[in-house]
Coordinates of C-alpha atoms in Angstrom, one line a residue:
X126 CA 0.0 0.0 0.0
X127 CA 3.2 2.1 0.7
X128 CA 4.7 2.2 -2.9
X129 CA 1.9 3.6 -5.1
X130 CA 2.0 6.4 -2.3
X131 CA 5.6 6.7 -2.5
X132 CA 5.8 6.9 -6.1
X133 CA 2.9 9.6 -6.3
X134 CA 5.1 11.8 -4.1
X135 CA 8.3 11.1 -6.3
X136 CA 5.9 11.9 -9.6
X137 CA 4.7 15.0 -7.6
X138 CA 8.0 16.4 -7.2
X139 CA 9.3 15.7 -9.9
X140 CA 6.6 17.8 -11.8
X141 CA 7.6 20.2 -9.5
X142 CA 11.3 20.6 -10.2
X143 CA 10.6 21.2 -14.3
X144 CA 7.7 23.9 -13.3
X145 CA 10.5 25.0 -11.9
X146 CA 12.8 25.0 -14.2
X147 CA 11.1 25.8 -17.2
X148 CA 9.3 28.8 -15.0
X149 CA 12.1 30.9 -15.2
X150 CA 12.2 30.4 -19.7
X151 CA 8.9 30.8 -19.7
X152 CA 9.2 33.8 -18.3
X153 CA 11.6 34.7 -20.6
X154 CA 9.5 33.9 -23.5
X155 CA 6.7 36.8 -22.1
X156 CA 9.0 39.3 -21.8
X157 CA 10.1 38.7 -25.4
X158 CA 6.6 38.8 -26.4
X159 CA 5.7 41.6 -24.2
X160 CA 8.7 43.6 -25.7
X161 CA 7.9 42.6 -29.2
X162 CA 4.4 43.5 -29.0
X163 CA 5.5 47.2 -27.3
X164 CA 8.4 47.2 -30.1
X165 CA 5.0 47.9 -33.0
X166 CA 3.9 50.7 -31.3
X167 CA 7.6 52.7 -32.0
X168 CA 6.6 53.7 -35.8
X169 CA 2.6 55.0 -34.2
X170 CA 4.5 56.9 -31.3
X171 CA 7.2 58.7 -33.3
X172 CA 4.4 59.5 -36.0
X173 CA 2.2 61.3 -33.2
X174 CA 5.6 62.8 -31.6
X175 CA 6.7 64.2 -34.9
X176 CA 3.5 65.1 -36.3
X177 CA 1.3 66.3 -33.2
X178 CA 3.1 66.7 -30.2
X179 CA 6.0 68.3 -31.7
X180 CA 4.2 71.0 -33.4
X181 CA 1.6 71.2 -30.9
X182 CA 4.5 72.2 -28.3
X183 CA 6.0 74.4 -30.7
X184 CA 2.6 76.4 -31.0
X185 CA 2.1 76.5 -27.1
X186 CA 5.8 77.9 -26.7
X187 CA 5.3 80.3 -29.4
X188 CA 1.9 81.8 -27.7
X189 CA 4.2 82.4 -24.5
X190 CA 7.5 83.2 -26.2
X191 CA 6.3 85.7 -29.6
X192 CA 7.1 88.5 -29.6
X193 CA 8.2 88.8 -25.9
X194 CA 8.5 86.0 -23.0
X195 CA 5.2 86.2 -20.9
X196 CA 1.5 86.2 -20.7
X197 CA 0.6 89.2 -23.2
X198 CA -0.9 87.4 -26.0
X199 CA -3.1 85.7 -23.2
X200 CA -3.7 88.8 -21.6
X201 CA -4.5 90.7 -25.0
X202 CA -6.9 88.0 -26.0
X203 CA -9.2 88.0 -23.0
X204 CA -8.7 92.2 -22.5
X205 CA -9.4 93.2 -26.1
X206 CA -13.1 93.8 -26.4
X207 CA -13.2 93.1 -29.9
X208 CA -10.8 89.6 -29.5
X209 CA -13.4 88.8 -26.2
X210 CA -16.4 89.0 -28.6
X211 CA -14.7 86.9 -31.1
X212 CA -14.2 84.2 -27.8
X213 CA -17.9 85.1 -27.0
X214 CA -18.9 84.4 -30.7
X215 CA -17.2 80.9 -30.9
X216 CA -18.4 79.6 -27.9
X217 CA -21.9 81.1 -27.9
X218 CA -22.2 79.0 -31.5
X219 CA -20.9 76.4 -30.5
X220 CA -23.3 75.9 -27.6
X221 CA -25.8 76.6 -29.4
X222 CA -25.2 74.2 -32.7
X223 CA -25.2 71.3 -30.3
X224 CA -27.8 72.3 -28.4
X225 CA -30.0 72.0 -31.8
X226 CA -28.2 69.5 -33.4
X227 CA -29.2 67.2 -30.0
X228 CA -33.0 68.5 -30.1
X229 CA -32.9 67.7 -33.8
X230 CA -30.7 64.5 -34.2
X231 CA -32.1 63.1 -31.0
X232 CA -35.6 62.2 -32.3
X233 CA -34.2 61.5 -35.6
X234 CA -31.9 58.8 -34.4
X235 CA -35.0 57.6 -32.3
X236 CA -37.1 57.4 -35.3
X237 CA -34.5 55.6 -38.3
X238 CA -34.1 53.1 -35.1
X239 CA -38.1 52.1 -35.0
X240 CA -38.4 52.6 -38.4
X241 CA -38.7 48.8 -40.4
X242 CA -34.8 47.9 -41.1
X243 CA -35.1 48.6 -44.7
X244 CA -37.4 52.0 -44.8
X245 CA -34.6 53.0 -41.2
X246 CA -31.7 52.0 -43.8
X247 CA -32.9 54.3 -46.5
X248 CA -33.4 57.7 -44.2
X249 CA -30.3 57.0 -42.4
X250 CA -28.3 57.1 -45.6
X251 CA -30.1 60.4 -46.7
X252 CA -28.8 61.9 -43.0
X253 CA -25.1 60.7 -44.5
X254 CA -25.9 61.8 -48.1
X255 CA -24.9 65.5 -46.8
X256 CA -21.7 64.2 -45.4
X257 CA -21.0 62.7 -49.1
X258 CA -21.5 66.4 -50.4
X259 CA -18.5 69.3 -50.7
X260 CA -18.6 71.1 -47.3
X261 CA -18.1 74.2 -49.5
X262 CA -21.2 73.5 -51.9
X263 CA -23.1 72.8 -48.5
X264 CA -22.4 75.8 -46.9
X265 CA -23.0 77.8 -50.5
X266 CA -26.5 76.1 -50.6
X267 CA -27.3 78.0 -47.3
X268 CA -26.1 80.9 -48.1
X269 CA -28.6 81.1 -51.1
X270 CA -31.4 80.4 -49.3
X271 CA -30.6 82.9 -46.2
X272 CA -30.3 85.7 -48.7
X273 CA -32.9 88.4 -48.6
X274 CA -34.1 87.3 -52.0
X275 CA -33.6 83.6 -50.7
X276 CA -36.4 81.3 -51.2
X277 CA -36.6 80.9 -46.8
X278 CA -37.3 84.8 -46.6
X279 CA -39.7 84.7 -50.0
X280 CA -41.8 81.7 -48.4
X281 CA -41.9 83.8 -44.8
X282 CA -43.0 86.5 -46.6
X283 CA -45.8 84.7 -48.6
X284 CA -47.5 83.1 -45.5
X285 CA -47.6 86.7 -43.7
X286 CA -44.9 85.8 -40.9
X287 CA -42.8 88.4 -41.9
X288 CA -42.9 92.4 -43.3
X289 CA -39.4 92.3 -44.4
X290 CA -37.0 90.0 -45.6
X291 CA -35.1 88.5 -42.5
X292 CA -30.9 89.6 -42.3
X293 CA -29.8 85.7 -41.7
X294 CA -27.0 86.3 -44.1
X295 CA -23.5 88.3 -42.8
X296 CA -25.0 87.4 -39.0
X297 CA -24.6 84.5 -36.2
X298 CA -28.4 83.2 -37.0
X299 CA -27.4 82.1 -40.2
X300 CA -24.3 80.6 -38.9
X301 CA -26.0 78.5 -36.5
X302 CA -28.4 77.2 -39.0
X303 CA -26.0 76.2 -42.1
X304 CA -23.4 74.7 -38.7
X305 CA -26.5 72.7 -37.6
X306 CA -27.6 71.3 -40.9
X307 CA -23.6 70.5 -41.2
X308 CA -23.5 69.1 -37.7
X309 CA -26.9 66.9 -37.6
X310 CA -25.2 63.8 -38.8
X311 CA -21.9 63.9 -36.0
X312 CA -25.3 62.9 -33.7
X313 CA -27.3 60.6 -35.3
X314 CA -24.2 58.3 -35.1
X315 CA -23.3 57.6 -32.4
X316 CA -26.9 58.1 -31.4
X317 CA -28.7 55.8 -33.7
X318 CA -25.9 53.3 -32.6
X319 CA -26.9 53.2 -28.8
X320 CA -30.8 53.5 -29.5
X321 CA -30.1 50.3 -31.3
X322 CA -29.0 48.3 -28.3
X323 CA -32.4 49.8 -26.2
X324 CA -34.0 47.0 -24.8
X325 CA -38.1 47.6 -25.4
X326 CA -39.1 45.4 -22.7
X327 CA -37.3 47.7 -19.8
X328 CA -39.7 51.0 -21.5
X329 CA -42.3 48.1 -20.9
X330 CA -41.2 47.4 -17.7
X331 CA -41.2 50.8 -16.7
X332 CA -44.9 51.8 -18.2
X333 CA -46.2 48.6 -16.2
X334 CA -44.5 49.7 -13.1
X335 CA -46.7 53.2 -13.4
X336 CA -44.0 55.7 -14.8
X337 CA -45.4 58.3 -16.8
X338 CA -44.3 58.5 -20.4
X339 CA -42.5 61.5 -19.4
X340 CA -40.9 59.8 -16.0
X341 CA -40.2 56.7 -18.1
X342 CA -38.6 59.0 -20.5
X343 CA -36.6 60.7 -18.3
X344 CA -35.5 57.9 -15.6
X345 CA -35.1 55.0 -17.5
X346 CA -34.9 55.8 -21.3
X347 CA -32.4 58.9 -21.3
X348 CA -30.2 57.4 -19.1
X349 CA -29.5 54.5 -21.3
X350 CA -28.9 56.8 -24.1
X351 CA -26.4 58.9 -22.3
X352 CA -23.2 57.4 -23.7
X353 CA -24.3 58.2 -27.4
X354 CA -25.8 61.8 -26.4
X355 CA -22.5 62.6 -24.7
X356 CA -19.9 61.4 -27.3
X357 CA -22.7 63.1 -30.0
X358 CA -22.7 66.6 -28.3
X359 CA -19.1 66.5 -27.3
X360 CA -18.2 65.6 -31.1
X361 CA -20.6 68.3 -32.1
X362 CA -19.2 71.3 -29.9
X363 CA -15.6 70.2 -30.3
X364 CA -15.9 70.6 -34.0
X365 CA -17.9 73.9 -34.0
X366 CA -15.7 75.2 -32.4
X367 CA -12.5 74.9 -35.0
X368 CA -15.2 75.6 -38.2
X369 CA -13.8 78.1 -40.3
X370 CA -15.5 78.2 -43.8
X371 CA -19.3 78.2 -43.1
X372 CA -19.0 81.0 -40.4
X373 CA -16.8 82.7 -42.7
X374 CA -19.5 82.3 -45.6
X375 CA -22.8 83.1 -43.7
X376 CA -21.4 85.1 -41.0
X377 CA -19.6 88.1 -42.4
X378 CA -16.5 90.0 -41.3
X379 CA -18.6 91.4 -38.6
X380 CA -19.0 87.8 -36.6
X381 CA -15.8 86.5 -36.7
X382 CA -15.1 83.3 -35.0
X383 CA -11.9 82.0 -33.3
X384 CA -10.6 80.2 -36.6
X385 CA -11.4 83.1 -38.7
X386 CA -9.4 85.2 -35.9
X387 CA -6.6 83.0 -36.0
X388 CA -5.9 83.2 -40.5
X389 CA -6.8 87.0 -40.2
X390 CA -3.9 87.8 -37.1
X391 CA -1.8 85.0 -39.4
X392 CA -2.0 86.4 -42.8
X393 CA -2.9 90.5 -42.5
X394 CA -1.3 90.8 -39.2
X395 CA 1.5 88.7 -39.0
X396 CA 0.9 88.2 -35.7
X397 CA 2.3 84.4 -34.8
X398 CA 2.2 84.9 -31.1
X399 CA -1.6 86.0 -30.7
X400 CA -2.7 83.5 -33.4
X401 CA -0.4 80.5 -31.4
X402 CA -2.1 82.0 -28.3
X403 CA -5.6 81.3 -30.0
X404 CA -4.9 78.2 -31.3
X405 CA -3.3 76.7 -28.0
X406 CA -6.9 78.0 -26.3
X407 CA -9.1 75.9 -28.5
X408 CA -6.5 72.8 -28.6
X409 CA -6.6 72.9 -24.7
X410 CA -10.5 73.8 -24.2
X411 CA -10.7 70.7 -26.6
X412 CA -8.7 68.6 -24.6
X413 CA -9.9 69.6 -21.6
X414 CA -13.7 69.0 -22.5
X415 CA -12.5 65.6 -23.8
X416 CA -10.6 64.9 -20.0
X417 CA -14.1 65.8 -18.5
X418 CA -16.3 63.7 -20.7
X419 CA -14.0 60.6 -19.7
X420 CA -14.3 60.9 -16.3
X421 CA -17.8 61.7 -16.2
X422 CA -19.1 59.3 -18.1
X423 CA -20.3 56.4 -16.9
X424 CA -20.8 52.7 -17.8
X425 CA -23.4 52.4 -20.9
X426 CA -26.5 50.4 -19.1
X427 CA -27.2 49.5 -22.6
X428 CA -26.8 45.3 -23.2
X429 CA -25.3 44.8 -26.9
X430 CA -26.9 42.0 -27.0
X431 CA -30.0 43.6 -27.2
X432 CA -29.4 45.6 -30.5
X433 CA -32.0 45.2 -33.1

């Protein structure tokens, strides 16, 4: 009875001793892979250095360093009147794009989601058809129907809404429509894509429970939709406020915008440090929004799975 026991310990430890040896190789054989796999990312890392962080350092430098070492072209920006109107302009847009783009694209993603696949296949691709379209024929669209002889201001004035054609050219009105129209599909997205993964049966749930439409709206359905919402505005905001060629085409010299700011100090001025000093404000603002979205954000509720 003693020797099968006794041999089962010798087995035992035998397995023991080339765990242990071959341990320390296999060990070996991780790192290698470990350091092979981190060895790919050299050629992505000194693409970003060389092409983003390189010039992105040179341009925050340049804000402090041109024409004198300090915080004048910071100070000038935010003292100026005229250059804080221009800050007030870009953001005030901005804000104000996603807040219609969201009122707008939110339904719309809702509706291309319950729509039957292939009638919610065929509205979704006209939302993309404008992103298929020259931004610069977009924007030149708007800006002959804003006109005063446009056909917006000739149907207002046919119904009796209006005595006089409307100014929505060469002012921020018409920016914020042709920016909207431009930002619509950046929402539907990423929207459409998390409205697809809403479970029906929890709005069920809720209604059966006794929520309200508007209770279940608010406490069960928009909560599930907040990863989409969030990345859709954020996208939305962070990229109205670096558009340069429909503000410049609907709004007019007379409501600049931050980008428009920055190729006027560039190109008339010559002015390198207040245009770096610009620049570095929306790169950072952009960055920081980005930091704050990230933290703030919680874990979608919404079960793949579920998608339809």
């Amino acid at each position: 009875m003693a020797a099968p026991s006794s041999s089962r310990a010798v087995l035992g430890t035998m397995r023991d001793r080339q765990h242990q040896v071959s341990d320390p190789a296999r060990m070996r054989g991780e790192r290698a892979v470990r350091w092979k796999g981190a060895g790919q990312l050299v050629p992505a890392l000194l693409f970003l250095g060389l092409f983003f962080l390189l010039p992105l350092s040179g341009l925050l430098l340049r804000g402090f360093l041109d024409p004198t070492p300090g915080l004048e072209n910071y100070q000038t920006l935010f003292a100026n009147g005229a250059y804080a109107q221009v800050l007030f302009n870009t953001f005030g847009v901005a804000a104000l794009v996603t807040l219609f783009s969201v009122l707008i694209g939110f339904p719309l993603a809702w509706t291309i989601t319950l729509m039957p696949r292939g009638w919610g296949r065929i509205l979704f691709n006209i939302v993309l058809l404008s992103m298929w379209t020259s931004l610069l024929a977009r924007t030149y669209a708007w800006l002959v129907l804003l006109q005063g002889s446009g056909v917006i201001n000739k149907l207002l004035l046919a119904l009796g809404l209006i005595d006089q054609p409307l100014e929505l050219v060469n002012s921020l009105t018409g920016v914020v429509i042709g920016m909207t129209y431009i930002m619509i599909p950046f929402i539907v997205l990423p929207l459409q894509a998390t409205l697809q993964a809403v479970d029906p049966m929890v709005l069920q749930a809720g209604a059966i429970c006794g929520a309200s439409p508007w209770t279940n709206f608010r406490k069960v359905f928009l909560p599930m939709c907040r990863s989409g919402l969030g990345s859709g505005a954020l996208m939305v905001f962070v990229m109205s406020l670096g558009y340069y060629v429909t503000p410049a085409l609907l709004g007019g010299a007379q409501n600049m915008m931050l980008p428009e700011f920055i190729i006027q100090q560039v190109q008339s001025f010559l002015n390198w440090g207040l245009a770096s000093a610009a620049a570095a404000l929306l790169i950072v603002i952009a960055l920081l929004l980005f930091a704050l979205y990230l933290r703030l954000q919680p874990e979608s509720p919404v079960d793949p799975q579920n998608a339809r």
